[in-house]
CSV table of C-alpha atoms and ligand atoms in Angstrom, one decimal:
chain,number,residue,atom,x,y,z
A,1,MET,CA,7.6,7.3,-23.2
A,2,SER,CA,4.3,9.2,-22.9
A,3,PRO,CA,2.4,8.9,-19.6
A,4,ARG,CA,-0.1,6.1,-19.1
A,5,ILE,CA,-3.4,7.1,-17.5
A,6,VAL,CA,-5.6,4.7,-15.5
A,7,ALA,CA,-9.0,6.0,-14.7
A,8,VAL,CA,-10.6,5.2,-11.4
A,9,GLY,CA,-14.3,5.6,-12.1
A,10,LEU,CA,-16.2,6.3,-8.9
A,11,GLY,CA,-18.9,8.8,-10.0
A,12,ASP,CA,-18.3,12.2,-8.5
A,13,ARG,CA,-15.2,10.8,-6.7
A,14,SER,CA,-13.5,9.6,-10.0
A,15,TYR,CA,-9.9,10.4,-10.7
A,16,GLU,CA,-6.9,9.6,-12.8
A,17,VAL,CA,-3.7,7.8,-12.0
A,18,VAL,CA,-1.0,9.3,-14.2
A,19,ILE,CA,2.1,7.0,-14.6
A,20,GLY,CA,5.2,8.3,-16.4
A,21,ARG,CA,8.6,9.9,-16.2
A,22,GLY,CA,9.3,13.5,-15.3
A,23,LEU,CA,5.9,14.1,-13.8
A,24,LEU,CA,7.2,15.9,-10.8
A,25,ASP,CA,8.1,18.8,-13.1
A,26,GLU,CA,4.5,18.9,-14.4
A,27,ALA,CA,2.9,18.6,-10.9
A,28,GLY,CA,2.0,22.3,-10.7
A,29,ALA,CA,0.3,22.4,-14.1
A,30,ARG,CA,-1.5,19.1,-13.4
A,31,ILE,CA,-2.7,20.0,-9.9
A,32,ALA,CA,-3.8,23.6,-10.7
A,33,PRO,CA,-7.2,22.6,-12.3
A,34,PHE,CA,-8.2,21.0,-9.0
A,35,LEU,CA,-7.6,24.1,-6.8
A,36,LYS,CA,-10.2,26.5,-5.6
A,37,ASN,CA,-7.4,28.6,-3.9
A,38,ARG,CA,-3.9,28.9,-5.4
A,39,ARG,CA,-2.5,27.1,-2.3
A,40,VAL,CA,-1.6,23.6,-1.2
A,41,ALA,CA,0.0,22.1,1.9
A,42,VAL,CA,2.6,19.5,0.9
A,43,VAL,CA,3.1,16.7,3.4
A,44,SER,CA,6.3,14.8,3.0
A,45,ASP,CA,8.9,12.9,5.1
A,46,GLU,CA,12.4,14.1,5.8
A,47,THR,CA,14.1,11.7,3.3
A,48,VAL,CA,11.8,12.4,0.4
A,49,TRP,CA,11.8,16.1,1.0
A,50,ALA,CA,15.6,16.3,1.1
A,51,LEU,CA,15.9,14.4,-2.2
A,52,HIS,CA,12.9,15.7,-4.2
A,53,GLY,CA,11.3,18.6,-2.4
A,54,ALA,CA,13.0,21.3,-4.4
A,55,ARG,CA,11.8,19.9,-7.7
A,56,LEU,CA,8.2,19.7,-6.5
A,57,THR,CA,8.3,23.2,-5.0
A,58,ALA,CA,9.7,24.7,-8.2
A,59,SER,CA,7.0,23.0,-10.2
A,60,LEU,CA,4.2,24.2,-7.9
A,61,GLU,CA,5.6,27.7,-7.7
A,62,ALA,CA,6.0,28.0,-11.5
A,63,ALA,CA,2.2,27.3,-11.7
A,64,GLY,CA,1.6,30.2,-9.2
A,65,ILE,CA,0.7,27.8,-6.3
A,66,ALA,CA,1.8,28.6,-2.8
A,67,CYS,CA,3.1,25.4,-1.2
A,68,PRO,CA,4.0,25.5,2.5
A,69,ALA,CA,5.5,22.1,3.5
A,70,ILE,CA,5.0,19.9,6.5
A,71,VAL,CA,7.9,17.5,6.8
A,72,VAL,CA,7.5,14.5,9.2
A,73,PRO,CA,9.9,11.8,10.3
A,74,PRO,CA,10.3,8.8,7.9
A,75,GLY,CA,9.1,5.3,8.9
A,76,GLU,CA,6.0,3.4,10.0
A,77,GLN,CA,6.1,4.9,13.5
A,78,THR,CA,4.9,8.2,12.1
A,79,LYS,CA,1.6,6.5,11.0
A,80,SER,CA,0.3,6.7,14.6
A,81,PHE,CA,-2.1,8.7,16.8
A,82,GLU,CA,0.9,10.9,17.8
A,83,GLY,CA,1.8,11.5,14.1
A,84,LEU,CA,-1.8,12.3,13.2
A,85,ALA,CA,-2.1,14.8,16.1
A,86,ASP,CA,1.1,16.5,15.2
A,87,LEU,CA,0.2,16.7,11.5
A,88,SER,CA,-3.4,18.0,12.2
A,89,ASP,CA,-2.0,20.7,14.5
A,90,ARG,CA,0.5,21.8,11.8
A,91,LEU,CA,-2.3,21.9,9.2
A,92,LEU,CA,-4.4,24.0,11.5
A,93,ALA,CA,-1.5,26.3,12.1
A,94,LEU,CA,-1.3,26.9,8.4
A,95,GLU,CA,-5.0,28.0,8.6
A,96,LEU,CA,-5.9,25.8,5.6
A,97,ASP,CA,-9.5,26.1,4.6
A,98,ARG,CA,-11.7,23.7,2.6
A,99,GLY,CA,-10.7,25.4,-0.6
A,100,ASP,CA,-7.1,24.4,-0.1
A,101,LEU,CA,-5.7,21.0,-0.9
A,102,ILE,CA,-3.2,18.6,0.7
A,103,VAL,CA,-0.5,17.0,-1.4
A,104,ALA,CA,0.8,13.7,0.0
A,105,PHE,CA,4.3,13.5,-1.3
A,106,GLY,CA,6.1,10.3,-0.1
A,107,GLY,CA,5.6,6.6,0.4
A,108,GLY,CA,2.7,4.7,1.8
A,109,VAL,CA,3.3,6.1,5.3
A,110,VAL,CA,2.9,9.7,4.2
A,111,GLY,CA,0.0,8.8,1.8
A,112,ASP,CA,-2.0,6.9,4.5
A,113,LEU,CA,-1.3,9.5,7.2
A,114,ALA,CA,-1.8,12.7,5.1
A,115,GLY,CA,-4.8,11.1,3.4
A,116,PHE,CA,-6.4,10.3,6.8
A,117,ALA,CA,-5.6,13.9,8.0
A,118,ALA,CA,-7.3,15.2,4.8
A,119,ALA,CA,-10.4,13.0,5.5
A,120,ILE,CA,-10.9,14.5,8.9
A,121,TYR,CA,-9.4,18.0,8.7
A,122,LYS,CA,-12.4,20.4,9.0
A,123,ARG,CA,-14.5,17.2,8.2
A,124,GLY,CA,-12.7,16.7,4.9
A,125,ILE,CA,-10.6,18.5,2.3
A,126,ASP,CA,-9.3,17.4,-1.0
A,127,PHE,CA,-5.9,15.7,-1.5
A,128,VAL,CA,-3.6,14.6,-4.2
A,129,GLN,CA,-1.2,11.7,-4.0
A,130,ILE,CA,2.3,11.9,-5.4
A,131,PRO,CA,3.7,8.5,-4.4
A,132,THR,CA,7.4,8.1,-4.3
A,133,THR,CA,7.9,4.4,-3.5
A,134,LEU,CA,7.1,1.5,-5.7
A,135,LEU,CA,4.7,0.3,-3.0
A,136,ALA,CA,2.9,3.6,-3.0
A,137,GLN,CA,2.8,3.8,-6.8
A,138,VAL,CA,1.3,0.4,-7.3
A,139,ASP,CA,-1.0,0.2,-4.3
A,140,SER,CA,-1.3,2.7,-1.4
A,141,SER,CA,-1.9,5.9,-3.5
A,142,VAL,CA,-4.9,4.3,-5.3
A,143,GLY,CA,-8.2,3.3,-3.8
A,144,GLY,CA,-8.7,5.7,-0.9
A,145,LYS,CA,-7.9,3.6,2.1
A,146,THR,CA,-6.3,5.9,4.6
A,147,ALA,CA,-5.3,5.0,8.2
A,148,ILE,CA,-3.0,5.0,11.1
A,149,ASP,CA,-1.7,2.0,13.1
A,150,THR,CA,-2.3,1.4,16.8
A,151,PRO,CA,-0.4,-0.9,19.1
A,152,ARG,CA,-3.5,-3.2,18.8
A,153,GLY,CA,-3.1,-3.6,15.1
A,154,LYS,CA,-2.5,-2.2,11.6
A,155,ASN,CA,-4.6,0.5,10.0
A,156,LEU,CA,-7.3,0.1,12.7
A,157,VAL,CA,-8.3,3.7,12.7
A,158,GLY,CA,-8.9,5.3,9.3
A,159,ALA,CA,-11.3,6.3,6.6
A,160,PHE,CA,-12.1,5.8,3.0
A,161,HIS,CA,-11.1,9.1,1.3
A,162,GLN,CA,-10.3,9.1,-2.4
A,163,PRO,CA,-7.6,11.4,-3.8
A,164,ARG,CA,-8.5,13.9,-6.6
A,165,LEU,CA,-5.4,12.9,-8.6
A,166,VAL,CA,-2.5,10.5,-8.4
A,167,LEU,CA,0.9,11.4,-10.1
A,168,ALA,CA,3.3,8.4,-10.2
A,169,ASP,CA,6.6,9.7,-11.4
A,170,LEU,CA,8.8,6.6,-12.2
A,171,ASP,CA,12.0,8.7,-12.1
A,172,VAL,CA,11.7,9.3,-8.3
A,173,LEU,CA,12.2,5.6,-7.8
A,174,SER,CA,15.8,6.0,-8.8
A,175,THR,CA,16.7,7.1,-5.3
A,176,LEU,CA,14.8,4.4,-3.5
A,177,THR,CA,16.8,1.8,-1.6
A,178,ASP,CA,16.9,-1.7,-3.0
A,179,ARG,CA,15.2,-3.0,0.2
A,180,ASP,CA,12.3,-0.6,-0.4
A,181,MET,CA,12.1,-1.6,-4.1
A,182,ARG,CA,11.8,-5.2,-3.0
A,183,ALA,CA,9.2,-4.4,-0.4
A,184,GLY,CA,7.1,-2.6,-3.1
A,185,TYR,CA,7.6,-5.6,-5.4
A,186,ALA,CA,5.8,-7.8,-2.8
A,187,GLU,CA,2.6,-5.8,-3.6
A,188,VAL,CA,3.2,-6.1,-7.3
A,189,ILE,CA,3.5,-9.9,-7.2
A,190,LYS,CA,0.4,-9.9,-5.1
A,191,TYR,CA,-1.7,-8.8,-8.1
A,192,GLY,CA,-0.4,-11.7,-10.2
A,193,LEU,CA,-1.0,-14.1,-7.4
A,194,LEU,CA,-4.5,-12.9,-6.7
A,195,GLY,CA,-6.0,-12.5,-10.1
A,196,ASP,CA,-3.7,-12.5,-13.2
A,197,PHE,CA,-1.7,-15.7,-14.0
A,198,SER,CA,-0.2,-14.2,-17.1
A,199,PHE,CA,1.1,-11.2,-15.1
A,200,PHE,CA,2.5,-13.6,-12.6
A,201,GLU,CA,4.4,-15.4,-15.4
A,202,TRP,CA,5.6,-12.1,-16.8
A,203,LEU,CA,6.9,-11.2,-13.3
A,204,GLU,CA,8.7,-14.6,-13.0
A,205,ALA,CA,10.6,-13.7,-16.1
A,206,ASN,CA,11.0,-9.9,-15.5
A,207,ALA,CA,11.5,-9.5,-11.7
A,208,ALA,CA,15.2,-8.5,-12.1
A,209,SER,CA,14.4,-5.9,-14.7
A,210,VAL,CA,11.6,-4.4,-12.5
A,211,LEU,CA,13.9,-4.3,-9.4
A,212,ALA,CA,16.7,-2.8,-11.5
A,213,ARG,CA,14.2,0.0,-12.5
A,214,GLU,CA,14.5,-0.7,-16.2
A,215,PRO,CA,12.0,1.9,-17.5
A,216,GLN,CA,9.9,-0.3,-19.8
A,217,ALA,CA,9.6,-3.2,-17.3
A,218,LEU,CA,8.9,-0.8,-14.4
A,219,SER,CA,6.3,1.1,-16.4
A,220,HIS,CA,4.5,-2.1,-17.3
A,221,ALA,CA,4.6,-3.5,-13.7
A,222,VAL,CA,3.2,-0.2,-12.2
A,223,ALA,CA,0.6,0.3,-14.9
A,224,ARG,CA,-0.7,-3.4,-14.7
A,225,SER,CA,-0.8,-3.2,-10.9
A,226,VAL,CA,-2.7,0.0,-10.9
A,227,GLU,CA,-5.1,-1.2,-13.6
A,228,MET,CA,-5.9,-4.3,-11.5
A,229,LYS,CA,-6.4,-2.3,-8.3
A,230,SER,CA,-8.5,0.3,-10.0
A,231,GLN,CA,-10.8,-2.3,-11.5
A,232,ILE,CA,-11.3,-4.0,-8.1
A,233,VAL,CA,-11.9,-0.6,-6.3
A,234,ILE,CA,-14.4,0.5,-9.0
A,235,GLU,CA,-16.4,-2.8,-8.3
A,236,ASP,CA,-16.2,-2.6,-4.5
A,237,GLU,CA,-15.0,0.7,-3.2
A,238,LYS,CA,-15.6,0.1,0.5
A,239,GLU,CA,-14.6,-3.6,0.7
A,240,ALA,CA,-18.0,-5.2,1.0
A,241,GLY,CA,-16.7,-8.2,-0.9
A,242,ARG,CA,-14.3,-8.5,-3.8
A,243,ARG,CA,-11.9,-5.7,-2.7
A,244,ALA,CA,-10.8,-8.0,0.2
A,245,LEU,CA,-8.8,-9.9,-2.5
A,246,LEU,CA,-6.3,-7.0,-2.3
A,247,ASN,CA,-5.6,-8.2,1.3
A,248,LEU,CA,-3.9,-11.4,0.0
A,249,GLY,CA,-1.0,-12.0,2.4
A,250,HIS,CA,-2.2,-9.3,4.8
A,251,THR,CA,-4.0,-11.2,7.5
A,252,PHE,CA,-0.8,-13.1,8.2
A,253,GLY,CA,1.4,-10.1,7.3
A,254,HIS,CA,-0.3,-7.6,9.5
A,255,ALA,CA,-0.1,-9.9,12.5
A,256,LEU,CA,3.6,-10.3,11.9
A,257,GLU,CA,3.9,-6.5,11.7
A,258,ALA,CA,2.0,-6.0,14.9
A,259,GLU,CA,4.2,-8.5,16.7
A,260,THR,CA,7.4,-6.9,15.5
A,261,GLY,CA,6.2,-3.4,16.6
A,262,TYR,CA,6.0,-1.6,13.2
A,263,GLY,CA,9.7,-0.9,13.0
A,264,ASP,CA,12.5,-1.2,10.6
A,265,ALA,CA,12.9,-4.9,11.4
A,266,LEU,CA,10.0,-5.8,9.2
A,267,LEU,CA,8.6,-3.5,6.5
A,268,HIS,CA,5.0,-3.8,5.3
A,269,GLY,CA,6.0,-5.2,2.0
A,270,GLU,CA,8.2,-7.8,3.6
A,271,ALA,CA,5.4,-8.8,5.8
A,272,VAL,CA,3.1,-9.1,2.8
A,273,ALA,CA,5.7,-11.2,1.0
A,274,ALA,CA,5.9,-13.7,3.9
A,275,GLY,CA,2.1,-13.5,4.4
A,276,SER,CA,1.4,-14.4,0.7
A,277,ALA,CA,3.7,-17.4,0.8
A,278,ILE,CA,2.1,-18.5,4.0
A,279,ALA,CA,-1.4,-18.0,2.5
A,280,PHE,CA,-0.5,-20.3,-0.4
A,281,ARG,CA,1.1,-22.9,1.8
A,282,PHE,CA,-2.0,-22.8,4.1
A,283,SER,CA,-4.3,-23.1,1.0
A,284,ALA,CA,-2.3,-26.2,-0.1
A,285,ALA,CA,-2.4,-27.6,3.4
A,286,GLN,CA,-6.2,-27.2,3.3
A,287,GLY,CA,-6.4,-29.0,0.0
A,288,LEU,CA,-7.6,-25.8,-1.8
A,289,CYS,CA,-4.6,-25.4,-4.2
A,290,SER,CA,-1.9,-27.7,-5.4
A,291,ALA,CA,1.4,-28.0,-3.5
A,292,GLN,CA,3.2,-27.2,-6.8
A,293,ASP,CA,1.4,-23.8,-7.0
A,294,ALA,CA,2.4,-23.0,-3.4
A,295,VAL,CA,6.0,-23.9,-4.2
A,296,ARG,CA,6.0,-21.8,-7.3
A,297,ALA,CA,4.5,-18.8,-5.5
A,298,GLU,CA,7.1,-19.1,-2.8
A,299,ALA,CA,9.9,-19.4,-5.4
A,300,ALA,CA,8.8,-16.2,-7.2
A,301,ILE,CA,8.7,-14.3,-3.9
A,302,ALA,CA,12.1,-15.6,-2.8
A,303,ALA,CA,13.6,-14.9,-6.2
A,304,ALA,CA,13.0,-11.2,-5.5
A,305,GLY,CA,15.0,-11.4,-2.3
A,306,LEU,CA,11.9,-11.3,-0.1
A,307,PRO,CA,11.1,-13.4,3.0
A,308,THR,CA,8.7,-16.3,2.7
A,309,ARG,CA,8.8,-17.8,6.2
A,310,MET,CA,8.4,-16.6,9.7
A,311,ASP,CA,11.9,-17.6,10.7
A,312,ALA,CA,13.2,-15.2,8.0
A,313,VAL,CA,11.5,-12.2,9.6
A,314,ALA,CA,12.5,-12.6,13.3
A,315,SER,CA,15.2,-14.5,15.1
A,316,THR,CA,12.9,-15.8,17.9
A,317,ALA,CA,9.8,-17.8,17.1
A,318,PHE,CA,6.5,-16.0,17.0
A,319,SER,CA,3.7,-17.1,19.3
A,320,ALA,CA,0.9,-18.7,17.2
A,321,GLN,CA,-1.6,-17.7,19.9
A,322,ALA,CA,-0.6,-14.0,19.7
A,323,LEU,CA,-0.7,-14.0,15.9
A,324,VAL,CA,-4.2,-15.5,15.8
A,325,ARG,CA,-5.3,-12.9,18.4
A,326,HIS,CA,-4.1,-10.1,16.1
A,327,MET,CA,-6.0,-11.8,13.3
A,328,GLY,CA,-9.2,-11.5,15.4
A,329,GLN,CA,-8.7,-7.6,15.2
A,330,ASP,CA,-8.4,-7.7,11.4
A,331,LYS,CA,-11.0,-5.6,9.7
A,332,LYS,CA,-12.2,-8.6,7.7
A,333,ALA,CA,-13.1,-10.5,10.9
A,334,GLN,CA,-16.8,-10.5,11.8
A,335,GLY,CA,-18.7,-12.0,14.7
A,336,GLY,CA,-15.5,-13.7,16.0
A,337,LYS,CA,-15.0,-15.4,12.6
A,338,LEU,CA,-11.7,-15.0,10.8
A,339,THR,CA,-11.6,-14.2,7.1
A,340,PHE,CA,-8.6,-15.0,4.9
A,341,ILE,CA,-7.7,-14.6,1.2
A,342,LEU,CA,-6.8,-18.1,0.1
A,343,ALA,CA,-6.0,-19.5,-3.4
A,344,ARG,CA,-7.4,-22.2,-5.7
A,345,ALA,CA,-4.4,-21.7,-8.0
A,346,LEU,CA,-1.8,-19.1,-9.1
A,347,GLY,CA,-3.9,-16.1,-10.2
A,348,ASP,CA,-7.1,-17.3,-8.6
A,349,ALA,CA,-7.5,-16.1,-5.0
A,350,PHE,CA,-10.8,-16.0,-3.2
A,351,VAL,CA,-12.3,-14.7,0.1
A,352,ALA,CA,-12.6,-17.5,2.6
A,353,LYS,CA,-14.9,-16.7,5.4
A,354,ASP,CA,-15.3,-18.7,8.6
A,355,VAL,CA,-11.8,-20.1,8.6
A,356,SER,CA,-11.2,-22.0,11.8
A,357,ALA,CA,-8.8,-20.2,14.2
A,358,GLN,CA,-7.7,-23.6,15.5
A,359,ALA,CA,-6.7,-24.7,12.0
A,360,VAL,CA,-4.7,-21.5,11.5
A,361,HIS,CA,-3.0,-21.8,14.9
A,362,ASP,CA,-2.0,-25.4,14.2
A,363,PHE,CA,-0.7,-24.5,10.8
A,364,LEU,CA,1.4,-21.7,12.2
A,365,VAL,CA,2.9,-24.2,14.7
A,366,SER,CA,3.7,-26.5,11.9
A,367,GLU,CA,5.5,-23.6,10.3
A,368,GLY,CA,7.7,-23.0,13.3
A,369,ALA,CA,5.6,-20.8,15.6
A,370,LYS,CA,5.4,-21.5,19.4
A,371,PRO,CA,1.9,-22.7,20.5
B,1,LIG,N1,-3.7,2.6,1.7
B,1,LIG,C1,-3.4,1.5,1.1
B,1,LIG,O1,-4.2,1.0,0.2
B,1,LIG,C2,-2.1,0.8,1.4
B,1,LIG,C3,-1.6,-0.1,0.5
B,1,LIG,C4,-0.4,-0.7,0.8
B,1,LIG,C5,0.4,-0.3,1.8
B,1,LIG,N2,-0.1,0.7,2.6
B,1,LIG,C6,0.7,1.2,3.7
B,1,LIG,O2,1.9,1.8,3.2
B,1,LIG,C7,2.9,1.8,4.2
B,1,LIG,C8,4.2,1.3,3.6
B,1,LIG,O3,4.6,2.2,2.5
B,1,LIG,P1,6.0,2.3,1.9
B,1,LIG,O4,6.6,1.0,1.8
B,1,LIG,O5,6.0,3.2,0.8
B,1,LIG,O6,6.8,2.9,3.2
B,1,LIG,P2,7.3,4.4,3.6
B,1,LIG,O7,6.4,5.4,3.2
B,1,LIG,O8,7.8,4.2,5.0
B,1,LIG,O9,8.6,4.5,2.6
B,1,LIG,C9,9.7,3.7,2.7
B,1,LIG,C10,11.0,4.4,2.9
B,1,LIG,O10,11.4,5.0,1.7
B,1,LIG,C11,11.7,6.4,1.8
B,1,LIG,N3,11.4,7.0,0.5
B,1,LIG,C12,10.2,7.2,0.0
B,1,LIG,N4,10.4,7.6,-1.3
B,1,LIG,C13,11.7,7.6,-1.6
B,1,LIG,C14,12.4,7.9,-2.7
B,1,LIG,N5,11.9,8.2,-3.9
B,1,LIG,N6,13.8,7.8,-2.6
B,1,LIG,C15,14.4,7.5,-1.5
B,1,LIG,N7,13.7,7.1,-0.4
B,1,LIG,C16,12.4,7.2,-0.4
B,1,LIG,C17,10.9,6.8,3.0
B,1,LIG,O11,11.5,8.0,3.6
B,1,LIG,C18,10.9,5.6,3.9
B,1,LIG,O12,12.1,5.6,4.7
B,1,LIG,C19,2.4,0.9,5.3
B,1,LIG,O13,2.0,1.7,6.4
B,1,LIG,C20,1.3,0.2,4.7
B,1,LIG,O14,0.3,-0.2,5.7
B,1,LIG,C21,-1.3,1.3,2.4
B,2,LIG,O1,-6.5,-1.3,-1.0
B,2,LIG,C1,-6.8,-2.4,-0.4
B,2,LIG,O2,-7.9,-2.7,-0.3
B,2,LIG,C2,-5.7,-3.2,0.2
B,2,LIG,O3,-6.0,-4.1,0.9
B,2,LIG,C3,-4.3,-2.9,-0.1
B,2,LIG,C4,-3.3,-3.4,0.9
B,2,LIG,O4,-2.1,-3.6,0.2
B,2,LIG,C5,-3.0,-2.4,2.0
B,2,LIG,O5,-1.9,-2.8,2.8
B,2,LIG,C6,-4.2,-2.0,2.9
B,2,LIG,O6,-3.9,-0.9,3.7
B,2,LIG,C7,-4.6,-3.2,3.8
B,2,LIG,O7,-5.9,-2.9,4.1
B,2,LIG,P1,-6.5,-3.1,5.5
B,2,LIG,O8,-7.9,-2.8,5.3
B,2,LIG,O9,-6.2,-4.5,5.9
B,2,LIG,O10,-5.8,-2.2,6.4
B,3,LIG,ZN1,-0.4,-3.8,1.6
């Protein structure tokens, strides 16, 4: 299977997303053209580094590239001010200059954190994404959103900083846990739900093959997701409008993540899964889409073993008031008005501004939250 290449055309910030097998072994040769110095700093997490670090190091060294590694603890808690301070200090200790480049080698946590560090290190140096989770391959490595979480909300401190290259090696997904595969799948199904009904139908029929990492199915799911994201990012890089569609399920999902404390209890993809189902049910409750479409969206998400309701992500009821308060901190909110991504149909989402906080609150109570 030869690699598939998706171009992200953004003028002088354009880059390619290369999707294929065995790409880790080609990383040195593929990254070399982007280097001013023959040196990169690789940022990874302990799990990824133990499993795949040796292969990446061998590939970089074979291309004559020095590659000191900075290995951080795995998990969402690392995407924090503390994690950023620690990483920045370790980058400075390596005395990297603006001719060097950072390689983010891991899932979305490493990509968001290392990407943000690259955006601010000496006011910005280049970085390359080598995403190692399904979620990172289909979503977080593409589009240039980088950030850390704060206790007040998800991704509230960050920057847009596009990578120079993305290398998505499908083979590295063989070591990913089934739970993390499912979490990544939530962002895959999001693309079908937000803008491609035929992709949604394909996923209904092929979810098991994708989750089982069957090469053809996986390759199609990753490539179609990246194509859709790339197209949206090209049209609206800084989320002035249409890019917000990629936030389907996130206004609800991020609030659930904030309330559960960004831990292992609720992964980002799981929150997006529940958030997407809630967004469809809310759309149906508002008379925007049919009840059948909401049921079908929920069934497709549940069929992948993902949560679709709040009571599936925490044993005690969430507070609707606390959730709505988090939504007020969402980056799409302006002038005290909430913005949601709602749906007219499967594959037809839209940006709904000015949604009534009271309507959201009452809907969440109808879904089992405490007032
Ligand atoms: N920037 C964006 O556009 C964007 C998009 C979507 C999500 N995100 C962010 O991404 C983060 C979630 O990313 P994630 O789901 O990749 O989580 P993650 O980075 O925490 O990775 C999940 C787990 O898988 C492990 N892992 C990674 N690759 C592995 C491999 N090949 N084999 C075995 N284990 C492996 C990690 O060590 C970790 O324990 C969230 O912080 C979310 O906000 C950002
Ligand atoms: O790239 C985007 O744009 C997205 O919204 C992708 C999301 O999957 C991702 O989780 C993103 O980080 C959420 O954006 P945020 O601006 O709400 O933090
Ligand atoms: Zn997301």
